[in-house]
JSON list of C-alpha atoms in Angstrom, two decimals:
[
{"chain": "A", "resi": 1, "resn": "UNK", "atom": "CA", "xyz": [85.64, -2.46, -91.33]},
{"chain": "A", "resi": 2, "resn": "UNK", "atom": "CA", "xyz": [85.67, -0.88, -87.89]},
{"chain": "A", "resi": 3, "resn": "UNK", "atom": "CA", "xyz": [81.91, -1.56, -87.66]},
{"chain": "A", "resi": 4, "resn": "UNK", "atom": "CA", "xyz": [82.35, -5.26, -88.35]},
{"chain": "A", "resi": 5, "resn": "UNK", "atom": "CA", "xyz": [85.14, -5.46, -85.81]},
{"chain": "A", "resi": 6, "resn": "UNK", "atom": "CA", "xyz": [82.97, -3.67, -83.12]},
{"chain": "A", "resi": 7, "resn": "UNK", "atom": "CA", "xyz": [80.05, -6.08, -84.06]},
{"chain": "A", "resi": 8, "resn": "UNK", "atom": "CA", "xyz": [82.28, -9.07, -83.52]},
{"chain": "A", "resi": 9, "resn": "UNK", "atom": "CA", "xyz": [83.55, -7.82, -80.22]},
{"chain": "A", "resi": 10, "resn": "UNK", "atom": "CA", "xyz": [79.98, -7.66, -78.98]},
{"chain": "A", "resi": 11, "resn": "UNK", "atom": "CA", "xyz": [78.95, -11.01, -80.42]},
{"chain": "A", "resi": 12, "resn": "UNK", "atom": "CA", "xyz": [78.09, -14.23, -78.49]},
{"chain": "A", "resi": 13, "resn": "UNK", "atom": "CA", "xyz": [81.02, -15.96, -80.18]},
{"chain": "A", "resi": 14, "resn": "UNK", "atom": "CA", "xyz": [83.55, -13.45, -78.83]},
{"chain": "A", "resi": 15, "resn": "UNK", "atom": "CA", "xyz": [82.04, -13.33, -75.39]},
{"chain": "A", "resi": 16, "resn": "UNK", "atom": "CA", "xyz": [82.09, -17.22, -75.21]},
{"chain": "A", "resi": 17, "resn": "UNK", "atom": "CA", "xyz": [85.62, -17.24, -76.50]},
{"chain": "A", "resi": 18, "resn": "UNK", "atom": "CA", "xyz": [86.77, -14.65, -74.04]},
{"chain": "A", "resi": 19, "resn": "UNK", "atom": "CA", "xyz": [85.24, -16.73, -71.19]},
{"chain": "A", "resi": 20, "resn": "UNK", "atom": "CA", "xyz": [87.25, -19.76, -72.47]},
{"chain": "A", "resi": 21, "resn": "UNK", "atom": "CA", "xyz": [90.35, -17.65, -72.78]},
{"chain": "A", "resi": 22, "resn": "UNK", "atom": "CA", "xyz": [89.99, -16.34, -69.25]},
{"chain": "A", "resi": 23, "resn": "UNK", "atom": "CA", "xyz": [89.71, -19.92, -68.07]},
{"chain": "A", "resi": 24, "resn": "UNK", "atom": "CA", "xyz": [92.97, -20.65, -69.86]},
{"chain": "A", "resi": 25, "resn": "UNK", "atom": "CA", "xyz": [94.64, -17.65, -68.17]},
{"chain": "A", "resi": 26, "resn": "UNK", "atom": "CA", "xyz": [93.47, -19.01, -64.79]},
{"chain": "A", "resi": 27, "resn": "UNK", "atom": "CA", "xyz": [94.93, -22.35, -65.67]},
{"chain": "A", "resi": 28, "resn": "UNK", "atom": "CA", "xyz": [98.13, -20.63, -66.65]},
{"chain": "A", "resi": 29, "resn": "UNK", "atom": "CA", "xyz": [98.42, -18.62, -63.44]},
{"chain": "A", "resi": 30, "resn": "UNK", "atom": "CA", "xyz": [97.90, -21.86, -61.24]},
{"chain": "A", "resi": 31, "resn": "UNK", "atom": "CA", "xyz": [100.60, -23.54, -63.36]},
{"chain": "A", "resi": 32, "resn": "UNK", "atom": "CA", "xyz": [98.29, -26.24, -64.72]},
{"chain": "A", "resi": 33, "resn": "UNK", "atom": "CA", "xyz": [98.92, -25.19, -68.29]},
{"chain": "A", "resi": 34, "resn": "UNK", "atom": "CA", "xyz": [102.61, -25.58, -68.13]},
{"chain": "A", "resi": 35, "resn": "UNK", "atom": "CA", "xyz": [104.87, -24.14, -70.75]},
{"chain": "A", "resi": 36, "resn": "UNK", "atom": "CA", "xyz": [102.27, -24.35, -73.44]},
{"chain": "A", "resi": 37, "resn": "UNK", "atom": "CA", "xyz": [99.95, -21.95, -71.69]},
{"chain": "A", "resi": 38, "resn": "UNK", "atom": "CA", "xyz": [99.59, -19.52, -74.79]},
{"chain": "A", "resi": 39, "resn": "UNK", "atom": "CA", "xyz": [98.28, -22.47, -76.87]},
{"chain": "A", "resi": 40, "resn": "UNK", "atom": "CA", "xyz": [95.88, -23.44, -73.96]},
{"chain": "A", "resi": 41, "resn": "UNK", "atom": "CA", "xyz": [94.54, -19.93, -73.85]},
{"chain": "A", "resi": 42, "resn": "UNK", "atom": "CA", "xyz": [94.09, -19.73, -77.62]},
{"chain": "A", "resi": 43, "resn": "UNK", "atom": "CA", "xyz": [92.56, -23.28, -77.83]},
{"chain": "A", "resi": 44, "resn": "UNK", "atom": "CA", "xyz": [90.06, -22.47, -75.04]},
{"chain": "A", "resi": 45, "resn": "UNK", "atom": "CA", "xyz": [89.18, -19.22, -76.72]},
{"chain": "A", "resi": 46, "resn": "UNK", "atom": "CA", "xyz": [88.67, -21.03, -80.07]},
{"chain": "A", "resi": 47, "resn": "UNK", "atom": "CA", "xyz": [86.58, -23.69, -78.43]},
{"chain": "A", "resi": 48, "resn": "UNK", "atom": "CA", "xyz": [84.28, -21.17, -76.72]},
{"chain": "A", "resi": 49, "resn": "UNK", "atom": "CA", "xyz": [83.78, -19.25, -79.93]},
{"chain": "A", "resi": 50, "resn": "UNK", "atom": "CA", "xyz": [82.85, -22.46, -81.93]},
{"chain": "A", "resi": 51, "resn": "UNK", "atom": "CA", "xyz": [80.32, -23.68, -79.38]},
{"chain": "A", "resi": 52, "resn": "UNK", "atom": "CA", "xyz": [78.59, -20.35, -79.14]},
{"chain": "A", "resi": 53, "resn": "UNK", "atom": "CA", "xyz": [75.28, -20.22, -80.97]},
{"chain": "A", "resi": 54, "resn": "UNK", "atom": "CA", "xyz": [75.57, -18.02, -84.13]},
{"chain": "A", "resi": 55, "resn": "UNK", "atom": "CA", "xyz": [74.27, -14.50, -84.23]},
{"chain": "A", "resi": 56, "resn": "UNK", "atom": "CA", "xyz": [70.86, -14.37, -85.91]},
{"chain": "A", "resi": 57, "resn": "UNK", "atom": "CA", "xyz": [69.95, -11.90, -88.46]},
{"chain": "A", "resi": 58, "resn": "UNK", "atom": "CA", "xyz": [66.78, -10.14, -86.87]},
{"chain": "A", "resi": 59, "resn": "UNK", "atom": "CA", "xyz": [63.59, -11.00, -88.73]},
{"chain": "A", "resi": 60, "resn": "UNK", "atom": "CA", "xyz": [61.83, -7.65, -90.08]},
{"chain": "A", "resi": 61, "resn": "UNK", "atom": "CA", "xyz": [58.97, -6.42, -88.08]},
{"chain": "A", "resi": 62, "resn": "UNK", "atom": "CA", "xyz": [56.27, -5.96, -90.74]},
{"chain": "A", "resi": 63, "resn": "UNK", "atom": "CA", "xyz": [53.46, -3.28, -90.68]},
{"chain": "A", "resi": 64, "resn": "UNK", "atom": "CA", "xyz": [50.16, -5.22, -90.34]},
{"chain": "A", "resi": 65, "resn": "UNK", "atom": "CA", "xyz": [48.22, -3.12, -92.86]},
{"chain": "A", "resi": 66, "resn": "UNK", "atom": "CA", "xyz": [46.95, -5.00, -95.90]},
{"chain": "A", "resi": 67, "resn": "UNK", "atom": "CA", "xyz": [47.63, -2.30, -98.58]},
{"chain": "A", "resi": 68, "resn": "UNK", "atom": "CA", "xyz": [49.44, -3.65, -101.60]},
{"chain": "A", "resi": 69, "resn": "UNK", "atom": "CA", "xyz": [51.78, -0.56, -101.61]},
{"chain": "A", "resi": 70, "resn": "UNK", "atom": "CA", "xyz": [52.87, -1.40, -97.99]},
{"chain": "A", "resi": 71, "resn": "UNK", "atom": "CA", "xyz": [53.04, -5.04, -98.80]},
{"chain": "A", "resi": 72, "resn": "UNK", "atom": "CA", "xyz": [55.41, -4.36, -101.69]},
{"chain": "A", "resi": 73, "resn": "UNK", "atom": "CA", "xyz": [57.67, -2.42, -99.32]},
{"chain": "A", "resi": 74, "resn": "UNK", "atom": "CA", "xyz": [57.58, -5.36, -96.89]},
{"chain": "A", "resi": 75, "resn": "UNK", "atom": "CA", "xyz": [58.39, -7.68, -99.78]},
{"chain": "A", "resi": 76, "resn": "UNK", "atom": "CA", "xyz": [61.51, -5.46, -100.37]},
{"chain": "A", "resi": 77, "resn": "UNK", "atom": "CA", "xyz": [62.47, -5.76, -96.72]},
{"chain": "A", "resi": 78, "resn": "UNK", "atom": "CA", "xyz": [61.99, -9.51, -96.91]},
{"chain": "A", "resi": 79, "resn": "UNK", "atom": "CA", "xyz": [64.33, -9.70, -99.96]},
{"chain": "A", "resi": 80, "resn": "UNK", "atom": "CA", "xyz": [66.96, -7.69, -98.03]},
{"chain": "A", "resi": 81, "resn": "UNK", "atom": "CA", "xyz": [66.70, -10.00, -95.06]},
{"chain": "A", "resi": 82, "resn": "UNK", "atom": "CA", "xyz": [67.00, -13.14, -97.20]},
{"chain": "A", "resi": 83, "resn": "UNK", "atom": "CA", "xyz": [69.99, -11.74, -98.89]},
{"chain": "A", "resi": 84, "resn": "UNK", "atom": "CA", "xyz": [71.95, -11.89, -95.65]},
{"chain": "A", "resi": 85, "resn": "UNK", "atom": "CA", "xyz": [70.94, -15.40, -94.83]},
{"chain": "A", "resi": 86, "resn": "UNK", "atom": "CA", "xyz": [72.89, -18.54, -95.85]},
{"chain": "A", "resi": 87, "resn": "UNK", "atom": "CA", "xyz": [70.51, -21.26, -97.32]},
{"chain": "A", "resi": 88, "resn": "UNK", "atom": "CA", "xyz": [71.24, -24.66, -98.79]},
{"chain": "A", "resi": 89, "resn": "UNK", "atom": "CA", "xyz": [71.24, -24.93, -102.77]},
{"chain": "A", "resi": 90, "resn": "UNK", "atom": "CA", "xyz": [67.99, -26.79, -103.06]},
{"chain": "A", "resi": 91, "resn": "UNK", "atom": "CA", "xyz": [66.16, -24.56, -100.46]},
{"chain": "A", "resi": 92, "resn": "UNK", "atom": "CA", "xyz": [67.69, -21.51, -102.06]},
{"chain": "A", "resi": 93, "resn": "UNK", "atom": "CA", "xyz": [66.47, -22.57, -105.52]},
{"chain": "A", "resi": 94, "resn": "UNK", "atom": "CA", "xyz": [62.84, -23.18, -104.32]},
{"chain": "A", "resi": 95, "resn": "UNK", "atom": "CA", "xyz": [62.91, -19.88, -102.50]},
{"chain": "A", "resi": 96, "resn": "UNK", "atom": "CA", "xyz": [63.96, -18.03, -105.68]},
{"chain": "A", "resi": 97, "resn": "UNK", "atom": "CA", "xyz": [61.00, -19.60, -107.54]},
{"chain": "A", "resi": 98, "resn": "UNK", "atom": "CA", "xyz": [58.64, -18.51, -104.76]},
{"chain": "A", "resi": 99, "resn": "UNK", "atom": "CA", "xyz": [59.94, -14.99, -104.56]},
{"chain": "A", "resi": 100, "resn": "UNK", "atom": "CA", "xyz": [59.67, -14.68, -108.39]},
{"chain": "A", "resi": 101, "resn": "UNK", "atom": "CA", "xyz": [55.92, -15.75, -108.16]},
{"chain": "A", "resi": 102, "resn": "UNK", "atom": "CA", "xyz": [55.34, -13.21, -105.33]},
{"chain": "A", "resi": 103, "resn": "UNK", "atom": "CA", "xyz": [56.98, -10.40, -107.29]},
{"chain": "A", "resi": 104, "resn": "UNK", "atom": "CA", "xyz": [54.95, -11.12, -110.34]},
{"chain": "A", "resi": 105, "resn": "UNK", "atom": "CA", "xyz": [51.68, -10.91, -108.22]},
{"chain": "A", "resi": 106, "resn": "UNK", "atom": "CA", "xyz": [52.83, -7.68, -106.50]},
{"chain": "A", "resi": 107, "resn": "UNK", "atom": "CA", "xyz": [54.09, -6.02, -109.74]},
{"chain": "A", "resi": 108, "resn": "UNK", "atom": "CA", "xyz": [52.12, -2.78, -110.22]},
{"chain": "A", "resi": 109, "resn": "UNK", "atom": "CA", "xyz": [49.77, -3.08, -113.12]},
{"chain": "A", "resi": 110, "resn": "UNK", "atom": "CA", "xyz": [46.56, -5.03, -114.13]},
{"chain": "A", "resi": 111, "resn": "UNK", "atom": "CA", "xyz": [47.68, -8.16, -112.11]},
{"chain": "A", "resi": 112, "resn": "UNK", "atom": "CA", "xyz": [47.88, -6.12, -108.89]},
{"chain": "A", "resi": 113, "resn": "UNK", "atom": "CA", "xyz": [44.40, -4.65, -109.70]},
{"chain": "A", "resi": 114, "resn": "UNK", "atom": "CA", "xyz": [43.00, -8.22, -109.91]},
{"chain": "A", "resi": 115, "resn": "UNK", "atom": "CA", "xyz": [44.72, -9.04, -106.68]},
{"chain": "A", "resi": 116, "resn": "UNK", "atom": "CA", "xyz": [43.32, -5.93, -104.93]},
{"chain": "A", "resi": 117, "resn": "UNK", "atom": "CA", "xyz": [39.97, -6.92, -105.72]},
{"chain": "A", "resi": 118, "resn": "UNK", "atom": "CA", "xyz": [40.43, -10.26, -103.82]},
{"chain": "A", "resi": 119, "resn": "UNK", "atom": "CA", "xyz": [40.88, -9.57, -100.08]},
{"chain": "A", "resi": 120, "resn": "UNK", "atom": "CA", "xyz": [41.46, -13.19, -99.20]},
{"chain": "A", "resi": 121, "resn": "UNK", "atom": "CA", "xyz": [44.21, -13.48, -101.88]},
{"chain": "A", "resi": 122, "resn": "UNK", "atom": "CA", "xyz": [45.79, -10.27, -100.41]},
{"chain": "A", "resi": 123, "resn": "UNK", "atom": "CA", "xyz": [45.60, -11.67, -96.97]},
{"chain": "A", "resi": 124, "resn": "UNK", "atom": "CA", "xyz": [47.16, -15.02, -98.03]},
{"chain": "A", "resi": 125, "resn": "UNK", "atom": "CA", "xyz": [50.01, -13.27, -99.90]},
{"chain": "A", "resi": 126, "resn": "UNK", "atom": "CA", "xyz": [50.59, -10.80, -96.95]},
{"chain": "A", "resi": 127, "resn": "UNK", "atom": "CA", "xyz": [50.73, -13.74, -94.45]},
{"chain": "A", "resi": 128, "resn": "UNK", "atom": "CA", "xyz": [53.25, -15.51, -96.61]},
{"chain": "A", "resi": 129, "resn": "UNK", "atom": "CA", "xyz": [55.51, -12.42, -97.16]},
{"chain": "A", "resi": 130, "resn": "UNK", "atom": "CA", "xyz": [55.31, -11.08, -93.59]},
{"chain": "A", "resi": 131, "resn": "UNK", "atom": "CA", "xyz": [55.17, -14.29, -91.61]},
{"chain": "A", "resi": 132, "resn": "UNK", "atom": "CA", "xyz": [55.60, -17.69, -93.33]},
{"chain": "A", "resi": 133, "resn": "UNK", "atom": "CA", "xyz": [58.73, -17.18, -95.40]},
{"chain": "A", "resi": 134, "resn": "UNK", "atom": "CA", "xyz": [60.65, -15.32, -92.62]},
{"chain": "A", "resi": 135, "resn": "UNK", "atom": "CA", "xyz": [59.62, -18.02, -90.14]},
{"chain": "A", "resi": 136, "resn": "UNK", "atom": "CA", "xyz": [60.68, -20.96, -92.36]},
{"chain": "A", "resi": 137, "resn": "UNK", "atom": "CA", "xyz": [64.11, -19.39, -92.88]},
{"chain": "A", "resi": 138, "resn": "UNK", "atom": "CA", "xyz": [64.64, -18.33, -89.26]},
{"chain": "A", "resi": 139, "resn": "UNK", "atom": "CA", "xyz": [63.51, -21.75, -88.01]},
{"chain": "A", "resi": 140, "resn": "UNK", "atom": "CA", "xyz": [65.90, -23.51, -90.48]},
{"chain": "A", "resi": 141, "resn": "UNK", "atom": "CA", "xyz": [68.84, -21.37, -89.20]},
{"chain": "A", "resi": 142, "resn": "UNK", "atom": "CA", "xyz": [68.09, -22.20, -85.63]},
{"chain": "A", "resi": 143, "resn": "UNK", "atom": "CA", "xyz": [67.55, -25.87, -86.32]},
{"chain": "A", "resi": 144, "resn": "UNK", "atom": "CA", "xyz": [70.76, -26.13, -88.31]},
{"chain": "A", "resi": 145, "resn": "UNK", "atom": "CA", "xyz": [72.80, -25.10, -85.29]},
{"chain": "A", "resi": 146, "resn": "UNK", "atom": "CA", "xyz": [70.91, -27.51, -82.96]},
{"chain": "A", "resi": 147, "resn": "UNK", "atom": "CA", "xyz": [71.38, -30.41, -85.49]},
{"chain": "A", "resi": 148, "resn": "UNK", "atom": "CA", "xyz": [75.06, -30.36, -84.89]},
{"chain": "A", "resi": 149, "resn": "UNK", "atom": "CA", "xyz": [74.46, -31.36, -81.32]},
{"chain": "A", "resi": 150, "resn": "UNK", "atom": "CA", "xyz": [72.04, -34.17, -82.36]},
{"chain": "A", "resi": 151, "resn": "UNK", "atom": "CA", "xyz": [73.61, -36.10, -85.25]},
{"chain": "A", "resi": 152, "resn": "UNK", "atom": "CA", "xyz": [71.13, -38.52, -86.97]},
{"chain": "A", "resi": 153, "resn": "UNK", "atom": "CA", "xyz": [68.10, -36.26, -86.66]},
{"chain": "A", "resi": 154, "resn": "UNK", "atom": "CA", "xyz": [66.04, -35.21, -89.69]},
{"chain": "A", "resi": 155, "resn": "UNK", "atom": "CA", "xyz": [68.18, -32.55, -91.49]},
{"chain": "A", "resi": 156, "resn": "UNK", "atom": "CA", "xyz": [66.68, -29.11, -91.25]},
{"chain": "A", "resi": 157, "resn": "UNK", "atom": "CA", "xyz": [67.25, -28.67, -95.03]},
{"chain": "A", "resi": 158, "resn": "UNK", "atom": "CA", "xyz": [64.57, -31.28, -95.64]},
{"chain": "A", "resi": 159, "resn": "UNK", "atom": "CA", "xyz": [62.07, -29.42, -93.68]},
{"chain": "A", "resi": 160, "resn": "UNK", "atom": "CA", "xyz": [62.94, -26.04, -95.19]},
{"chain": "A", "resi": 161, "resn": "UNK", "atom": "CA", "xyz": [62.60, -27.53, -98.76]},
{"chain": "A", "resi": 162, "resn": "UNK", "atom": "CA", "xyz": [59.14, -29.04, -97.85]},
{"chain": "A", "resi": 163, "resn": "UNK", "atom": "CA", "xyz": [57.84, -25.75, -96.18]},
{"chain": "A", "resi": 164, "resn": "UNK", "atom": "CA", "xyz": [58.97, -23.73, -99.31]},
{"chain": "A", "resi": 165, "resn": "UNK", "atom": "CA", "xyz": [57.37, -26.33, -101.49]},
{"chain": "A", "resi": 166, "resn": "UNK", "atom": "CA", "xyz": [54.06, -26.08, -99.66]},
{"chain": "A", "resi": 167, "resn": "UNK", "atom": "CA", "xyz": [54.23, -22.20, -99.86]},
{"chain": "A", "resi": 168, "resn": "UNK", "atom": "CA", "xyz": [54.92, -22.44, -103.58]},
{"chain": "A", "resi": 169, "resn": "UNK", "atom": "CA", "xyz": [51.91, -24.76, -104.04]},
{"chain": "A", "resi": 170, "resn": "UNK", "atom": "CA", "xyz": [49.79, -22.26, -102.05]},
{"chain": "A", "resi": 171, "resn": "UNK", "atom": "CA", "xyz": [51.05, -19.46, -104.30]},
{"chain": "A", "resi": 172, "resn": "UNK", "atom": "CA", "xyz": [50.22, -21.38, -107.37]},
{"chain": "A", "resi": 173, "resn": "UNK", "atom": "CA", "xyz": [46.68, -22.07, -106.16]},
{"chain": "A", "resi": 174, "resn": "UNK", "atom": "CA", "xyz": [46.27, -18.31, -105.38]},
{"chain": "A", "resi": 175, "resn": "UNK", "atom": "CA", "xyz": [47.48, -17.42, -109.00]},
{"chain": "A", "resi": 176, "resn": "UNK", "atom": "CA", "xyz": [45.15, -20.01, -110.45]},
{"chain": "A", "resi": 177, "resn": "UNK", "atom": "CA", "xyz": [42.18, -18.59, -108.51]},
{"chain": "A", "resi": 178, "resn": "UNK", "atom": "CA", "xyz": [42.97, -15.10, -109.81]},
{"chain": "A", "resi": 179, "resn": "UNK", "atom": "CA", "xyz": [43.17, -16.46, -113.30]},
{"chain": "A", "resi": 180, "resn": "UNK", "atom": "CA", "xyz": [39.84, -18.17, -112.93]},
{"chain": "A", "resi": 181, "resn": "UNK", "atom": "CA", "xyz": [38.35, -14.88, -111.69]},
{"chain": "A", "resi": 182, "resn": "UNK", "atom": "CA", "xyz": [39.59, -13.15, -114.84]},
{"chain": "A", "resi": 183, "resn": "UNK", "atom": "CA", "xyz": [38.29, -16.01, -117.05]},
{"chain": "A", "resi": 184, "resn": "UNK", "atom": "CA", "xyz": [34.79, -15.69, -115.43]},
{"chain": "A", "resi": 185, "resn": "UNK", "atom": "CA", "xyz": [34.97, -12.00, -116.05]},
{"chain": "A", "resi": 186, "resn": "UNK", "atom": "CA", "xyz": [35.83, -12.48, -119.72]},
{"chain": "A", "resi": 187, "resn": "UNK", "atom": "CA", "xyz": [33.11, -15.04, -120.07]},
{"chain": "A", "resi": 188, "resn": "UNK", "atom": "CA", "xyz": [30.49, -12.70, -118.38]},
{"chain": "A", "resi": 189, "resn": "UNK", "atom": "CA", "xyz": [31.56, -9.93, -120.83]},
{"chain": "A", "resi": 190, "resn": "UNK", "atom": "CA", "xyz": [31.10, -12.28, -123.85]},
{"chain": "A", "resi": 191, "resn": "UNK", "atom": "CA", "xyz": [27.66, -13.30, -122.57]},
{"chain": "A", "resi": 192, "resn": "UNK", "atom": "CA", "xyz": [26.65, -9.70, -122.20]},
{"chain": "A", "resi": 193, "resn": "UNK", "atom": "CA", "xyz": [27.76, -8.93, -125.73]},
{"chain": "A", "resi": 194, "resn": "UNK", "atom": "CA", "xyz": [25.90, -11.99, -127.10]},
{"chain": "A", "resi": 195, "resn": "UNK", "atom": "CA", "xyz": [22.63, -10.95, -125.32]},
{"chain": "A", "resi": 196, "resn": "UNK", "atom": "CA", "xyz": [23.12, -7.37, -126.45]},
{"chain": "A", "resi": 197, "resn": "UNK", "atom": "CA", "xyz": [23.47, -8.49, -130.04]},
{"chain": "A", "resi": 198, "resn": "UNK", "atom": "CA", "xyz": [20.38, -10.63, -129.95]},
{"chain": "A", "resi": 199, "resn": "UNK", "atom": "CA", "xyz": [18.24, -7.77, -128.46]},
{"chain": "A", "resi": 200, "resn": "UNK", "atom": "CA", "xyz": [19.23, -5.20, -131.05]}
]
């Protein structure tokens, strides 16, 4: 509780509100605020706090190595970051689907073994987890604040949903490519067994 209070005291909202409150005190001292000076001070503090840009949850700084173990840890850090961010229902739903697909691909076991054998797939998944998803969410949060100052512009929710949709399509293509690789491997083994049977 004390930590949250200290965090708020250091926040941009409190600093902007305090500046507004000081302006109100200045008006009160000059007599311009009249008998209602406490309401003027409180109102200017509230106005300053409201117009200040919101505090941003810092995007995690990911380790650039491409090992799956490290990527799993980075995925856990991404999940922790996303748990603290407020998203619109449609974007949140699409993000949940996308994270479920990433989790299935990164789950230790034979799927991860298939993924490990495909450096391009590992690179694509790494880029999505470490860069694309955090950037989509962070850009949405910044654009949401600016959209209040420019009514009538394209809602940032629409861009977020489209971006997450494109990432989901990319993840589906990646999964289909891994599945095709396994199908080819199975076909190769079948052909090998057939040829071995004919030669015996």
